[in-house]
PDB file of C-alpha atoms in Angstrom:
ATOM      1  CA  UNK A   1      -4.240   1.339   0.533  1.00 97.00           C
ATOM      2  CA  UNK A   2      -4.303  -2.259   1.720  1.00 98.00           C
ATOM      3  CA  UNK A   3      -6.802  -3.775   4.168  1.00 98.00           C
ATOM      4  CA  UNK A   4      -6.280  -7.238   5.646  1.00 98.00           C
ATOM      5  CA  UNK A   5      -9.409  -8.612   7.327  1.00 98.00           C
ATOM      6  CA  UNK A   6      -8.937 -11.490   9.778  1.00 98.00           C
ATOM      7  CA  UNK A   7     -12.222 -13.256  10.509  1.00 98.00           C
ATOM      8  CA  UNK A   8     -13.994 -16.566  11.080  1.00 97.00           C
ATOM      9  CA  UNK A   9     -16.510 -15.712   8.353  1.00 97.00           C
ATOM     10  CA  UNK A  10     -14.775 -14.322   5.252  1.00 98.00           C
ATOM     11  CA  UNK A  11     -17.835 -15.186   3.146  1.00 97.00           C
ATOM     12  CA  UNK A  12     -19.709 -12.275   4.740  1.00 97.00           C
ATOM     13  CA  UNK A  13     -17.581  -9.905   2.644  1.00 98.00           C
ATOM     14  CA  UNK A  14     -18.321 -11.486  -0.751  1.00 95.00           C
ATOM     15  CA  UNK A  15     -21.171  -9.164  -1.735  1.00 96.00           C
ATOM     16  CA  UNK A  16     -19.716  -6.139   0.043  1.00 97.00           C
ATOM     17  CA  UNK A  17     -16.506  -6.185  -1.992  1.00 97.00           C
ATOM     18  CA  UNK A  18     -18.414  -6.160  -5.280  1.00 95.00           C
ATOM     19  CA  UNK A  19     -20.495  -3.046  -4.653  1.00 91.00           C
ATOM     20  CA  UNK A  20     -20.313   0.698  -5.226  1.00 90.00           C
ATOM     21  CA  UNK A  21     -17.276   2.880  -4.531  1.00 94.00           C
ATOM     22  CA  UNK A  22     -15.254   0.120  -2.903  1.00 96.00           C
ATOM     23  CA  UNK A  23     -15.467  -2.124  -5.954  1.00 96.00           C
ATOM     24  CA  UNK A  24     -14.490   0.771  -8.224  1.00 95.00           C
ATOM     25  CA  UNK A  25     -11.559   1.639  -5.950  1.00 97.00           C
ATOM     26  CA  UNK A  26     -10.385  -1.987  -6.001  1.00 97.00           C
ATOM     27  CA  UNK A  27     -10.655  -2.183  -9.782  1.00 96.00           C
ATOM     28  CA  UNK A  28      -8.726   1.083 -10.099  1.00 96.00           C
ATOM     29  CA  UNK A  29      -5.952  -0.280  -7.905  1.00 96.00           C
ATOM     30  CA  UNK A  30      -6.425   2.368  -5.205  1.00 96.00           C
ATOM     31  CA  UNK A  31      -7.612  -0.139  -2.571  1.00 98.00           C
ATOM     32  CA  UNK A  32      -6.854  -3.781  -1.882  1.00 97.00           C
ATOM     33  CA  UNK A  33      -8.834  -5.988   0.517  1.00 98.00           C
ATOM     34  CA  UNK A  34      -7.433  -9.373   1.555  1.00 98.00           C
ATOM     35  CA  UNK A  35      -9.467 -11.877   3.607  1.00 98.00           C
ATOM     36  CA  UNK A  36      -7.984 -14.383   6.043  1.00 98.00           C
ATOM     37  CA  UNK A  37      -9.682 -17.116   8.101  1.00 98.00           C
ATOM     38  CA  UNK A  38      -8.459 -17.797  11.645  1.00 98.00           C
ATOM     39  CA  UNK A  39      -9.382 -21.477  11.194  1.00 97.00           C
ATOM     40  CA  UNK A  40      -6.553 -21.900   8.687  1.00 98.00           C
ATOM     41  CA  UNK A  41      -4.152 -21.609  11.617  1.00 98.00           C
ATOM     42  CA  UNK A  42      -5.761 -24.228  13.865  1.00 96.00           C
ATOM     43  CA  UNK A  43      -4.034 -27.557  14.537  1.00 92.00           C
ATOM     44  CA  UNK A  44      -6.817 -29.937  15.642  1.00 91.00           C
ATOM     45  CA  UNK A  45      -9.149 -32.000  13.469  1.00 92.00           C
ATOM     46  CA  UNK A  46     -12.159 -29.842  14.358  1.00 90.00           C
ATOM     47  CA  UNK A  47     -10.408 -26.544  13.522  1.00 94.00           C
ATOM     48  CA  UNK A  48     -11.340 -25.212  16.955  1.00 94.00           C
ATOM     49  CA  UNK A  49     -10.834 -21.490  17.521  1.00 96.00           C
ATOM     50  CA  UNK A  50     -12.788 -20.961  20.755  1.00 95.00           C
ATOM     51  CA  UNK A  51     -13.062 -22.393  24.259  1.00 96.00           C
ATOM     52  CA  UNK A  52     -14.854 -21.800  27.569  1.00 95.00           C
ATOM     53  CA  UNK A  53     -13.646 -18.886  29.709  1.00 94.00           C
ATOM     54  CA  UNK A  54     -11.671 -19.608  32.856  1.00 94.00           C
ATOM     55  CA  UNK A  55     -13.736 -18.801  35.939  1.00 95.00           C
ATOM     56  CA  UNK A  56     -16.983 -19.650  34.191  1.00 92.00           C
ATOM     57  CA  UNK A  57     -19.489 -17.450  32.453  1.00 90.00           C
ATOM     58  CA  UNK A  58     -21.613 -17.538  29.307  1.00 91.00           C
ATOM     59  CA  UNK A  59     -20.357 -18.053  25.793  1.00 93.00           C
ATOM     60  CA  UNK A  60     -16.979 -18.885  24.332  1.00 95.00           C
ATOM     61  CA  UNK A  61     -13.780 -16.921  23.781  1.00 96.00           C
ATOM     62  CA  UNK A  62     -11.505 -16.951  20.741  1.00 96.00           C
ATOM     63  CA  UNK A  63      -8.216 -18.588  21.753  1.00 96.00           C
ATOM     64  CA  UNK A  64      -4.743 -17.085  21.437  1.00 97.00           C
ATOM     65  CA  UNK A  65      -2.839 -19.590  19.235  1.00 97.00           C
ATOM     66  CA  UNK A  66      -4.754 -19.298  15.936  1.00 97.00           C
ATOM     67  CA  UNK A  67      -5.011 -15.504  16.232  1.00 98.00           C
ATOM     68  CA  UNK A  68      -1.330 -14.946  17.026  1.00 98.00           C
ATOM     69  CA  UNK A  69      -0.240 -17.312  14.237  1.00 98.00           C
ATOM     70  CA  UNK A  70      -2.626 -15.728  11.739  1.00 98.00           C
ATOM     71  CA  UNK A  71      -1.589 -12.162  12.597  1.00 98.00           C
ATOM     72  CA  UNK A  72       2.117 -12.990  12.408  1.00 98.00           C
ATOM     73  CA  UNK A  73       1.657 -14.644   9.002  1.00 98.00           C
ATOM     74  CA  UNK A  74      -0.455 -11.787   7.606  1.00 98.00           C
ATOM     75  CA  UNK A  75       1.888  -9.084   8.871  1.00 98.00           C
ATOM     76  CA  UNK A  76       4.724 -10.788   6.984  1.00 97.00           C
ATOM     77  CA  UNK A  77       2.836 -10.305   3.710  1.00 96.00           C
ATOM     78  CA  UNK A  78       3.069  -7.128   1.660  1.00 87.00           C
ATOM     79  CA  UNK A  79       5.749  -4.478   1.731  1.00 92.00           C
ATOM     80  CA  UNK A  80       5.526  -3.700   5.453  1.00 96.00           C
ATOM     81  CA  UNK A  81       3.408  -4.620   8.514  1.00 97.00           C
ATOM     82  CA  UNK A  82       0.140  -2.743   8.902  1.00 98.00           C
ATOM     83  CA  UNK A  83      -1.553  -0.969  11.778  1.00 98.00           C
ATOM     84  CA  UNK A  84      -3.293  -3.735  13.705  1.00 98.00           C
ATOM     85  CA  UNK A  85      -6.872  -2.895  14.741  1.00 98.00           C
ATOM     86  CA  UNK A  86      -9.175  -4.917  16.976  1.00 98.00           C
ATOM     87  CA  UNK A  87     -12.895  -4.205  16.514  1.00 97.00           C
ATOM     88  CA  UNK A  88     -14.360  -4.220  20.026  1.00 95.00           C
ATOM     89  CA  UNK A  89     -17.089  -2.321  21.948  1.00 93.00           C
ATOM     90  CA  UNK A  90     -14.434  -1.407  24.537  1.00 93.00           C
ATOM     91  CA  UNK A  91     -12.241   0.431  22.028  1.00 96.00           C
ATOM     92  CA  UNK A  92     -11.751   4.051  21.035  1.00 97.00           C
ATOM     93  CA  UNK A  93     -14.914   5.436  19.419  1.00 97.00           C
ATOM     94  CA  UNK A  94     -14.719   5.627  15.639  1.00 97.00           C
ATOM     95  CA  UNK A  95     -15.274   9.271  14.695  1.00 96.00           C
ATOM     96  CA  UNK A  96     -14.101  11.438  11.826  1.00 94.00           C
ATOM     97  CA  UNK A  97     -10.938  12.403  13.669  1.00 95.00           C
ATOM     98  CA  UNK A  98      -9.929   8.757  14.023  1.00 97.00           C
ATOM     99  CA  UNK A  99     -10.925   8.020  10.414  1.00 97.00           C
ATOM    100  CA  UNK A 100      -8.572  10.777   9.284  1.00 97.00           C
ATOM    101  CA  UNK A 101      -5.765   9.265  11.371  1.00 98.00           C
ATOM    102  CA  UNK A 102      -6.342   5.794   9.972  1.00 98.00           C
ATOM    103  CA  UNK A 103      -6.380   7.089   6.399  1.00 97.00           C
ATOM    104  CA  UNK A 104      -2.738   8.143   6.770  1.00 97.00           C
ATOM    105  CA  UNK A 105      -1.651   4.492   7.026  1.00 98.00           C
ATOM    106  CA  UNK A 106      -0.763   2.521   3.929  1.00 97.00           C
ATOM    107  CA  UNK A 107      -2.089  -0.683   5.463  1.00 98.00           C
ATOM    108  CA  UNK A 108      -4.680  -1.638   8.102  1.00 98.00           C
ATOM    109  CA  UNK A 109      -5.026  -5.144   9.564  1.00 98.00           C
ATOM    110  CA  UNK A 110      -8.481  -5.689  11.080  1.00 98.00           C
ATOM    111  CA  UNK A 111      -9.241  -8.308  13.750  1.00 98.00           C
ATOM    112  CA  UNK A 112     -12.912  -9.368  13.715  1.00 98.00           C
ATOM    113  CA  UNK A 113     -14.095 -11.111  16.876  1.00 96.00           C
ATOM    114  CA  UNK A 114     -17.061 -13.433  17.458  1.00 94.00           C
ATOM    115  CA  UNK A 115     -18.836 -15.163  20.356  1.00 89.00           C
ATOM    116  CA  UNK A 116     -17.900 -13.448  23.655  1.00 90.00           C
ATOM    117  CA  UNK A 117     -14.795 -11.855  22.157  1.00 93.00           C
ATOM    118  CA  UNK A 118     -11.053 -12.457  22.295  1.00 96.00           C
ATOM    119  CA  UNK A 119      -8.880 -13.893  25.054  1.00 97.00           C
ATOM    120  CA  UNK A 120      -7.488 -10.784  26.799  1.00 97.00           C
ATOM    121  CA  UNK A 121      -3.922 -11.889  26.080  1.00 97.00           C
ATOM    122  CA  UNK A 122      -4.492 -11.228  22.375  1.00 97.00           C
ATOM    123  CA  UNK A 123      -4.814  -7.506  23.122  1.00 97.00           C
ATOM    124  CA  UNK A 124      -2.030  -7.706  25.693  1.00 97.00           C
ATOM    125  CA  UNK A 125       0.432  -9.512  23.426  1.00 98.00           C
ATOM    126  CA  UNK A 126      -0.360  -8.073  19.988  1.00 98.00           C
ATOM    127  CA  UNK A 127      -1.102  -4.536  21.222  1.00 98.00           C
ATOM    128  CA  UNK A 128      -3.678  -3.598  18.561  1.00 98.00           C
ATOM    129  CA  UNK A 129      -5.442  -0.272  18.384  1.00 98.00           C
ATOM    130  CA  UNK A 130      -8.863  -1.137  19.823  1.00 98.00           C
ATOM    131  CA  UNK A 131     -11.714   0.548  17.945  1.00 98.00           C
ATOM    132  CA  UNK A 132     -15.465   0.663  18.640  1.00 97.00           C
ATOM    133  CA  UNK A 133     -18.085   1.746  16.105  1.00 97.00           C
ATOM    134  CA  UNK A 134     -20.596   2.518  18.875  1.00 95.00           C
ATOM    135  CA  UNK A 135     -21.885   1.663  22.318  1.00 94.00           C
ATOM    136  CA  UNK A 136     -23.741  -1.481  21.285  1.00 92.00           C
ATOM    137  CA  UNK A 137     -23.031  -5.172  20.709  1.00 92.00           C
ATOM    138  CA  UNK A 138     -22.880  -6.589  17.177  1.00 94.00           C
ATOM    139  CA  UNK A 139     -22.802 -10.304  16.329  1.00 95.00           C
ATOM    140  CA  UNK A 140     -19.176  -9.958  15.327  1.00 96.00           C
ATOM    141  CA  UNK A 141     -16.526  -7.603  14.072  1.00 97.00           C
ATOM    142  CA  UNK A 142     -17.275  -8.078  10.385  1.00 98.00           C
ATOM    143  CA  UNK A 143     -19.921  -5.365   9.942  1.00 98.00           C
ATOM    144  CA  UNK A 144     -17.891  -2.887  12.053  1.00 98.00           C
ATOM    145  CA  UNK A 145     -14.888  -3.699   9.833  1.00 98.00           C
ATOM    146  CA  UNK A 146     -16.957  -2.888   6.744  1.00 98.00           C
ATOM    147  CA  UNK A 147     -17.987   0.403   8.316  1.00 98.00           C
ATOM    148  CA  UNK A 148     -14.380   1.278   9.081  1.00 98.00           C
ATOM    149  CA  UNK A 149     -13.281   0.417   5.531  1.00 98.00           C
ATOM    150  CA  UNK A 150     -16.150   2.464   4.063  1.00 97.00           C
ATOM    151  CA  UNK A 151     -15.241   5.568   6.040  1.00 97.00           C
ATOM    152  CA  UNK A 152     -11.491   5.357   5.434  1.00 98.00           C
ATOM    153  CA  UNK A 153     -11.582   4.797   1.667  1.00 97.00           C
ATOM    154  CA  UNK A 154     -13.556   8.037   1.220  1.00 96.00           C
ATOM    155  CA  UNK A 155     -10.400   9.927   2.202  1.00 96.00           C
ATOM    156  CA  UNK A 156      -8.134   8.128  -0.254  1.00 95.00           C
ATOM    157  CA  UNK A 157      -7.330  10.499  -3.139  1.00 93.00           C
ATOM    158  CA  UNK A 158      -9.267   9.653  -6.281  1.00 92.00           C
ATOM    159  CA  UNK A 159     -11.909   7.447  -4.660  1.00 94.00           C
ATOM    160  CA  UNK A 160     -14.455  10.293  -4.514  1.00 90.00           C
ATOM    161  CA  UNK A 161     -15.002  13.076  -7.030  1.00 74.00           C
ATOM    162  CA  UNK A 162     -13.402  16.437  -6.217  1.00 63.00           C
ATOM    163  CA  UNK A 163     -16.696  18.212  -5.462  1.00 48.00           C
ATOM    164  CA  UNK A 164     -17.921  15.537  -3.058  1.00 60.00           C
ATOM    165  CA  UNK A 165     -14.531  15.374  -1.352  1.00 61.00           C
ATOM    166  CA  UNK A 166     -14.511  19.120  -0.691  1.00 47.00           C
ATOM    167  CA  UNK A 167     -18.010  19.092   0.820  1.00 57.00           C
ATOM    168  CA  UNK A 168     -17.146  16.092   2.962  1.00 57.00           C
ATOM    169  CA  UNK A 169     -13.949  17.677   4.278  1.00 57.00           C
ATOM    170  CA  UNK A 170     -15.810  20.874   5.202  1.00 51.00           C
ATOM    171  CA  UNK A 171     -18.319  18.873   7.216  1.00 55.00           C
ATOM    172  CA  UNK A 172     -15.536  16.915   8.904  1.00 61.00           C
ATOM    173  CA  UNK A 173     -13.734  20.090  10.000  1.00 59.00           C
ATOM    174  CA  UNK A 174     -16.844  21.706  11.466  1.00 65.00           C
ATOM    175  CA  UNK A 175     -17.649  18.801  13.772  1.00 77.00           C
ATOM    176  CA  UNK A 176     -21.362  19.480  13.150  1.00 88.00           C
ATOM    177  CA  UNK A 177     -24.098  17.452  11.509  1.00 90.00           C
ATOM    178  CA  UNK A 178     -24.810  18.219   7.885  1.00 91.00           C
ATOM    179  CA  UNK A 179     -27.575  20.644   6.938  1.00 93.00           C
ATOM    180  CA  UNK A 180     -30.744  19.350   5.158  1.00 94.00           C
ATOM    181  CA  UNK A 181     -30.621  19.136   1.365  1.00 95.00           C
ATOM    182  CA  UNK A 182     -33.297  19.018  -1.346  1.00 94.00           C
ATOM    183  CA  UNK A 183     -33.711  18.190  -5.028  1.00 93.00           C
ATOM    184  CA  UNK A 184     -36.593  18.239  -7.555  1.00 93.00           C
ATOM    185  CA  UNK A 185     -39.565  18.497  -7.415  1.00 94.00           C
ATOM    186  CA  UNK A 186     -39.856  21.846  -5.608  1.00 95.00           C
ATOM    187  CA  UNK A 187     -43.028  20.655  -3.866  1.00 95.00           C
ATOM    188  CA  UNK A 188     -43.987  17.102  -2.955  1.00 94.00           C
ATOM    189  CA  UNK A 189     -47.117  16.100  -0.979  1.00 94.00           C
ATOM    190  CA  UNK A 190     -47.337  19.565   0.512  1.00 95.00           C
ATOM    191  CA  UNK A 191     -43.655  19.705   1.503  1.00 95.00           C
ATOM    192  CA  UNK A 192     -41.784  22.587  -0.117  1.00 96.00           C
ATOM    193  CA  UNK A 193     -38.131  23.333  -0.677  1.00 95.00           C
ATOM    194  CA  UNK A 194     -37.081  26.335   1.484  1.00 96.00           C
ATOM    195  CA  UNK A 195     -37.279  29.539  -0.537  1.00 96.00           C
ATOM    196  CA  UNK A 196     -33.738  30.599   0.370  1.00 96.00           C
ATOM    197  CA  UNK A 197     -32.372  27.714  -1.707  1.00 96.00           C
ATOM    198  CA  UNK A 198     -34.253  28.890  -4.788  1.00 96.00           C
ATOM    199  CA  UNK A 199     -33.231  32.541  -4.830  1.00 95.00           C
ATOM    200  CA  UNK A 200     -29.614  32.166  -5.994  1.00 95.00           C
ATOM    201  CA  UNK A 201     -28.164  34.242  -3.141  1.00 97.00           C
ATOM    202  CA  UNK A 202     -25.112  32.156  -2.265  1.00 97.00           C
ATOM    203  CA  UNK A 203     -24.240  34.180   0.822  1.00 97.00           C
ATOM    204  CA  UNK A 204     -27.756  33.735   2.201  1.00 97.00           C
ATOM    205  CA  UNK A 205     -27.686  30.036   1.341  1.00 97.00           C
ATOM    206  CA  UNK A 206     -24.366  29.586   3.170  1.00 96.00           C
ATOM    207  CA  UNK A 207     -25.734  31.365   6.261  1.00 97.00           C
ATOM    208  CA  UNK A 208     -28.930  29.266   6.186  1.00 97.00           C
ATOM    209  CA  UNK A 209     -26.948  26.044   5.907  1.00 95.00           C
ATOM    210  CA  UNK A 210     -24.689  26.997   8.801  1.00 95.00           C
ATOM    211  CA  UNK A 211     -27.714  27.816  10.970  1.00 96.00           C
ATOM    212  CA  UNK A 212     -29.460  24.565  10.032  1.00 95.00           C
ATOM    213  CA  UNK A 213     -26.305  22.584  10.769  1.00 93.00           C
ATOM    214  CA  UNK A 214     -25.983  24.150  14.227  1.00 93.00           C
ATOM    215  CA  UNK A 215     -29.654  23.624  15.072  1.00 95.00           C
ATOM    216  CA  UNK A 216     -29.592  19.998  13.916  1.00 93.00           C
ATOM    217  CA  UNK A 217     -26.454  19.274  15.944  1.00 92.00           C
ATOM    218  CA  UNK A 218     -27.964  20.772  19.121  1.00 93.00           C
ATOM    219  CA  UNK A 219     -31.246  18.901  18.628  1.00 94.00           C
ATOM    220  CA  UNK A 220     -29.762  15.491  17.842  1.00 90.00           C
ATOM    221  CA  UNK A 221     -26.612  15.226  19.928  1.00 87.00           C
ATOM    222  CA  UNK A 222     -26.097  14.887  23.683  1.00 81.00           C
ATOM    223  CA  UNK A 223     -24.192  17.538  25.684  1.00 78.00           C
ATOM    224  CA  UNK A 224     -21.103  15.291  25.740  1.00 68.00           C
ATOM    225  CA  UNK A 225     -21.209  14.855  21.973  1.00 67.00           C
ATOM    226  CA  UNK A 226     -21.735  18.586  21.516  1.00 66.00           C
ATOM    227  CA  UNK A 227     -18.641  19.296  23.603  1.00 68.00           C
ATOM    228  CA  UNK A 228     -16.699  16.809  21.503  1.00 64.00           C
ATOM    229  CA  UNK A 229     -17.876  18.479  18.291  1.00 59.00           C
ATOM    230  CA  UNK A 230     -16.862  21.902  19.620  1.00 59.00           C
ATOM    231  CA  UNK A 231     -13.429  20.605  20.609  1.00 62.00           C
ATOM    232  CA  UNK A 232     -12.971  19.021  17.195  1.00 60.00           C
ATOM    233  CA  UNK A 233     -13.934  22.233  15.422  1.00 56.00           C
ATOM    234  CA  UNK A 234     -11.497  24.272  17.543  1.00 53.00           C
ATOM    235  CA  UNK A 235      -8.728  21.754  16.927  1.00 59.00           C
ATOM    236  CA  UNK A 236      -9.352  21.830  13.190  1.00 52.00           C
ATOM    237  CA  UNK A 237      -9.325  25.619  13.175  1.00 49.00           C
ATOM    238  CA  UNK A 238      -6.020  25.709  15.075  1.00 52.00           C
ATOM    239  CA  UNK A 239      -4.484  23.464  12.422  1.00 53.00           C
ATOM    240  CA  UNK A 240      -5.631  25.773   9.626  1.00 42.00           C
ATOM    241  CA  UNK A 241      -5.169  29.241  11.179  1.00 47.00           C
ATOM    242  CA  UNK A 242      -1.978  30.551  12.828  1.00 48.00           C
ATOM    243  CA  UNK A 243      -2.258  30.897  16.587  1.00 45.00           C
ATOM    244  CA  UNK A 244      -2.027  34.450  18.011  1.00 44.00           C
ATOM    245  CA  UNK A 245       1.218  35.482  19.719  1.00 42.00           C
TER     246      UNK A 245
END
């Protein structure tokens, strides 16, 4: 799978690309990440990419010309154009359902904003899929882009081991938070591993984990998020089980 990251600060990704699963996936040829700098498509001596907003207001906006030219150049690279994604707080919330959708693409082209964001005509003219990683403001789109890449590559065959992949897919289908897990030692500073996990009764362990997952989801998610999780679980079940006549 190919990722093209369009940004004003490609250097932010230097360490990220050399770490952990992503680096292994790149070395194995399963993932490719290409970095592009909007400033390479500017035409003035100062390589200006931003300007003041019409109508006044704080901050600066990224201008249309360098972004359009950069996107059009990048989309012409590779075997075929990719799905264009704009990282923005106003976009569709990144959840496991969306991650699964994005993982079906062979190529994703990520627009990373800065300052007060993009000129609105960039979204209007290029028609990207707008994606938000949460209801908060980051300094730019680079860290959200890393988060998106991290979540998507986990679903690429061969990036994770088979056992981890199976556990991850089960969690994704349930729409619930994962149950607590423990390893050695059995007791640490007065905190003990639950006895049910030590008895070898796999049916009892499965029931305990399901209960813990439900309780954790109820305790840590808002009613709206709980409804979303329930809807996701029902949708996943309908895709796996035949519907009644």
